[in-house]
Amino acid sequence: MTPVRKAIVPVAGLGTRLFPASHAVKKELFPVVGPDGIARALLHYHLLDLDAAGFEEICIIVQPGEEATVRAYTDGPDDAYISRLEGKPELHAEALKMRELGKRITFAVQHEQEGYGHAVYQAKDFAAGEPVLLCLGDHLFRGAPKSPAAELAEAWSRSGGRSVSAVNRIGPGQLKGYGTIAGTRLPDDPQLIDVSLIIEKPDVTTARGKLRVDDLGNDEFLGWFGMHLLAPSIFDILGRMIRDDIRDKGEFQLTRAQDLQREAEGYVAMEMTDARRYDFGTPADYLDAMLDFAKP
Ligand code: UTP
């Protein structure tokens, strides 16, 4: 089976909920203090996590004209700046690591903001027929002892080559924010769920009627965690949706493509029980996430 070695981070959204701060600086470049006390851009944590999980190549999806701005950060500082950091060993090491990571990044452009699925489709050539890990650009993830990215990469062989989405338990009040699944646990690997339906942001009645997972309570559901391991056919499916103009609420949604992929070749979800997700997409969530993420 092809190993998973490529990852995608879309950062081409409009960031309207964080206006006006997001007007001149992309939200994925906003500062976030890490548990080690170092201030990095949000996007930087994705790069470090993906590197630690063994990913070799990373594709960042940007809006037209944004590559230079993002590169100005991800390429790391120049030699003169690095020499200024020599008296600060932690920051010096950080700068050298940035330069190393920067060489493994490629960029793809989303010319129009037509939704998350449309953003992912721009990485078709980067994926080049290989499975890819997809991380929600304005979220961060943490898990111990393994990161969610590492767990998902390992799940690829357990899923038999089917896509795997990380999910976690949500209540009725959270359904409006997440893709939600129905399914049955694999008898010999109960962390994995054989998915029988995927619906984006269902209403409570639909979820209660259709989105059941065998052992969960009446008002417990499994919703997207924000990270997916996508089998290669997702790009053909997204390509067909774009060609045939199949939109939901005006956008090309990834969730629709995932459900079509499920129908065609099966789909697996992996329940994350100890891992955490931090949402940086709204002012209130940004504030909470910033304070929580900094805790060791
Ligand atoms: P969001 O759904 O939070 O959208 O995207 P957004 O446009 O960034 O934010 P608001 O709603 O205007 O405040 C989740 C992630 O997907 C990327 C975003 O950059 C973000 O990291 N995204 C979203 C794209 O790359 N392209 C899109 O068309 C939409």
mmCIF file of N, CA and C in Angstrom, residues 114-162:
data_model
loop_
_atom_site.group_PDB
_atom_site.id
_atom_site.type_symbol
_atom_site.label_atom_id
_atom_site.label_comp_id
_atom_site.label_asym_id
_atom_site.label_seq_id
_atom_site.Cartn_x
_atom_site.Cartn_y
_atom_site.Cartn_z
ATOM 1 N N GLU A 114 -14.335 29.290 -3.421
ATOM 2 C CA GLU A 114 -15.560 28.540 -3.756
ATOM 3 C C GLU A 114 -15.796 27.405 -2.775
ATOM 4 N N GLY A 115 -15.172 27.482 -1.605
ATOM 5 C CA GLY A 115 -15.444 26.487 -0.577
ATOM 6 C C GLY A 115 -14.263 25.577 -0.282
ATOM 7 N N TYR A 116 -14.414 24.850 0.802
ATOM 8 C CA TYR A 116 -13.322 24.010 1.312
ATOM 9 C C TYR A 116 -12.963 22.885 0.321
ATOM 10 N N GLY A 117 -14.004 22.256 -0.268
ATOM 11 C CA GLY A 117 -13.746 21.186 -1.244
ATOM 12 C C GLY A 117 -12.985 21.720 -2.446
ATOM 13 N N HIS A 118 -13.356 22.913 -2.893
ATOM 14 C CA HIS A 118 -12.697 23.559 -4.026
ATOM 15 C C HIS A 118 -11.236 23.878 -3.678
ATOM 16 N N ALA A 119 -10.999 24.289 -2.431
ATOM 17 C CA ALA A 119 -9.617 24.575 -1.995
ATOM 18 C C ALA A 119 -8.792 23.290 -2.048
ATOM 19 N N VAL A 120 -9.355 22.207 -1.539
ATOM 20 C CA VAL A 120 -8.622 20.936 -1.506
ATOM 21 C C VAL A 120 -8.304 20.471 -2.932
ATOM 22 N N TYR A 121 -9.247 20.683 -3.856
ATOM 23 C CA TYR A 121 -9.051 20.229 -5.242
ATOM 24 C C TYR A 121 -7.797 20.857 -5.873
ATOM 25 N N GLN A 122 -7.418 22.034 -5.418
ATOM 26 C CA GLN A 122 -6.252 22.716 -6.000
ATOM 27 C C GLN A 122 -4.952 21.951 -5.725
ATOM 28 N N ALA A 123 -5.004 20.976 -4.817
ATOM 29 C CA ALA A 123 -3.797 20.189 -4.505
ATOM 30 C C ALA A 123 -3.746 18.878 -5.308
ATOM 31 N N LYS A 124 -4.583 18.767 -6.337
ATOM 32 C CA LYS A 124 -4.642 17.522 -7.135
ATOM 33 C C LYS A 124 -3.258 17.162 -7.710
ATOM 34 N N ASP A 125 -2.592 18.136 -8.324
ATOM 35 C CA ASP A 125 -1.294 17.837 -8.939
ATOM 36 C C ASP A 125 -0.252 17.507 -7.882
ATOM 37 N N PHE A 126 -0.331 18.193 -6.748
ATOM 38 C CA PHE A 126 0.598 17.906 -5.639
ATOM 39 C C PHE A 126 0.414 16.461 -5.178
ATOM 40 N N ALA A 127 -0.841 16.025 -5.022
ATOM 41 C CA ALA A 127 -1.107 14.670 -4.523
ATOM 42 C C ALA A 127 -0.617 13.623 -5.528
ATOM 43 N N ALA A 128 -0.800 13.913 -6.809
ATOM 44 C CA ALA A 128 -0.307 13.042 -7.878
ATOM 45 C C ALA A 128 -0.616 11.566 -7.621
ATOM 46 N N GLY A 129 -1.862 11.298 -7.255
ATOM 47 C CA GLY A 129 -2.292 9.897 -7.098
ATOM 48 C C GLY A 129 -1.956 9.265 -5.763
ATOM 49 N N GLU A 130 -1.355 10.029 -4.853
ATOM 50 C CA GLU A 130 -1.036 9.470 -3.521
ATOM 51 C C GLU A 130 -2.112 9.878 -2.509
ATOM 52 N N PRO A 131 -2.259 9.101 -1.416
ATOM 53 C CA PRO A 131 -3.154 9.557 -0.346
ATOM 54 C C PRO A 131 -2.559 10.802 0.315
ATOM 55 N N VAL A 132 -3.436 11.674 0.846
ATOM 56 C CA VAL A 132 -2.942 12.900 1.499
ATOM 57 C C VAL A 132 -3.656 13.126 2.824
ATOM 58 N N LEU A 133 -2.927 13.717 3.742
ATOM 59 C CA LEU A 133 -3.532 14.151 5.005
ATOM 60 C C LEU A 133 -3.970 15.599 4.823
ATOM 61 N N LEU A 134 -5.170 15.917 5.297
ATOM 62 C CA LEU A 134 -5.699 17.278 5.176
ATOM 63 C C LEU A 134 -5.971 17.838 6.568
ATOM 64 N N CYS A 135 -5.398 19.023 6.849
ATOM 65 C CA CYS A 135 -5.624 19.662 8.165
ATOM 66 C C CYS A 135 -6.392 20.956 7.969
ATOM 67 N N LEU A 136 -7.392 21.187 8.765
ATOM 68 C CA LEU A 136 -8.120 22.463 8.750
ATOM 69 C C LEU A 136 -7.136 23.567 9.160
ATOM 70 N N GLY A 137 -6.940 24.556 8.258
ATOM 71 C CA GLY A 137 -5.855 25.514 8.464
ATOM 72 C C GLY A 137 -5.990 26.398 9.689
ATOM 73 N N ASP A 138 -7.243 26.686 10.106
ATOM 74 C CA ASP A 138 -7.404 27.612 11.223
ATOM 75 C C ASP A 138 -7.677 26.890 12.542
ATOM 76 N N HIS A 139 -7.350 25.615 12.606
ATOM 77 C CA HIS A 139 -7.437 24.842 13.848
ATOM 78 C C HIS A 139 -6.043 24.336 14.212
ATOM 79 N N LEU A 140 -5.863 23.977 15.477
ATOM 80 C CA LEU A 140 -4.654 23.242 15.854
ATOM 81 C C LEU A 140 -5.081 21.979 16.577
ATOM 82 N N PHE A 141 -4.192 21.022 16.612
ATOM 83 C CA PHE A 141 -4.526 19.706 17.148
ATOM 84 C C PHE A 141 -3.415 19.270 18.094
ATOM 85 N N ARG A 142 -3.827 18.547 19.132
ATOM 86 C CA ARG A 142 -2.800 18.010 20.020
ATOM 87 C C ARG A 142 -3.276 16.677 20.565
ATOM 88 N N GLY A 143 -2.356 15.734 20.675
ATOM 89 C CA GLY A 143 -2.703 14.432 21.246
ATOM 90 C C GLY A 143 -1.475 13.832 21.883
ATOM 91 N N ALA A 144 -1.673 12.993 22.862
ATOM 92 C CA ALA A 144 -0.534 12.335 23.500
ATOM 93 C C ALA A 144 -0.876 10.845 23.653
ATOM 94 N N PRO A 145 0.047 9.926 23.518
ATOM 95 C CA PRO A 145 1.451 10.185 23.177
ATOM 96 C C PRO A 145 1.666 10.537 21.709
ATOM 97 N N LYS A 146 0.687 10.226 20.851
ATOM 98 C CA LYS A 146 0.880 10.533 19.423
ATOM 99 C C LYS A 146 0.022 11.716 19.022
ATOM 100 N N SER A 147 0.485 12.479 18.037
ATOM 101 C CA SER A 147 -0.351 13.570 17.524
ATOM 102 C C SER A 147 -1.448 12.961 16.660
ATOM 103 N N PRO A 148 -2.582 13.677 16.516
ATOM 104 C CA PRO A 148 -3.638 13.184 15.632
ATOM 105 C C PRO A 148 -3.120 12.919 14.206
ATOM 106 N N ALA A 149 -2.183 13.739 13.722
ATOM 107 C CA ALA A 149 -1.654 13.526 12.365
ATOM 108 C C ALA A 149 -0.945 12.172 12.281
ATOM 109 N N ALA A 150 -0.167 11.852 13.306
ATOM 110 C CA ALA A 150 0.548 10.560 13.312
ATOM 111 C C ALA A 150 -0.443 9.409 13.422
ATOM 112 N N GLU A 151 -1.483 9.594 14.252
ATOM 113 C CA GLU A 151 -2.492 8.525 14.407
ATOM 114 C C GLU A 151 -3.205 8.254 13.092
ATOM 115 N N LEU A 152 -3.561 9.332 12.392
ATOM 116 C CA LEU A 152 -4.270 9.145 11.127
ATOM 117 C C LEU A 152 -3.382 8.482 10.079
ATOM 118 N N ALA A 153 -2.115 8.887 10.044
ATOM 119 C CA ALA A 153 -1.199 8.284 9.063
ATOM 120 C C ALA A 153 -1.124 6.776 9.294
ATOM 121 N N GLU A 154 -1.112 6.375 10.559
ATOM 122 C CA GLU A 154 -1.040 4.943 10.863
ATOM 123 C C GLU A 154 -2.342 4.218 10.528
ATOM 124 N N ALA A 155 -3.444 4.949 10.591
ATOM 125 C CA ALA A 155 -4.756 4.319 10.344
ATOM 126 C C ALA A 155 -4.932 3.908 8.885
ATOM 127 N N TRP A 156 -4.092 4.439 8.012
ATOM 128 C CA TRP A 156 -4.210 4.153 6.581
ATOM 129 C C TRP A 156 -4.137 2.649 6.302
ATOM 130 N N SER A 157 -3.208 1.952 6.966
ATOM 131 C CA SER A 157 -3.108 0.503 6.714
ATOM 132 C C SER A 157 -4.274 -0.230 7.395
ATOM 133 N N ARG A 158 -4.738 0.317 8.535
ATOM 134 C CA ARG A 158 -5.862 -0.337 9.236
ATOM 135 C C ARG A 158 -7.173 -0.178 8.463
ATOM 136 N N SER A 159 -7.276 0.855 7.629
ATOM 137 C CA SER A 159 -8.538 1.107 6.915
ATOM 138 C C SER A 159 -8.600 0.371 5.586
ATOM 139 N N GLY A 160 -7.523 -0.338 5.256
ATOM 140 C CA GLY A 160 -7.502 -1.050 3.980
ATOM 141 C C GLY A 160 -7.497 -0.106 2.792
ATOM 142 N N GLY A 161 -6.873 1.053 2.962
ATOM 143 C CA GLY A 161 -6.762 1.978 1.830
ATOM 144 C C GLY A 161 -7.988 2.853 1.621
ATOM 145 N N ARG A 162 -8.956 2.792 2.532
ATOM 146 C CA ARG A 162 -10.108 3.709 2.433
ATOM 147 C C ARG A 162 -9.756 5.011 3.158
#
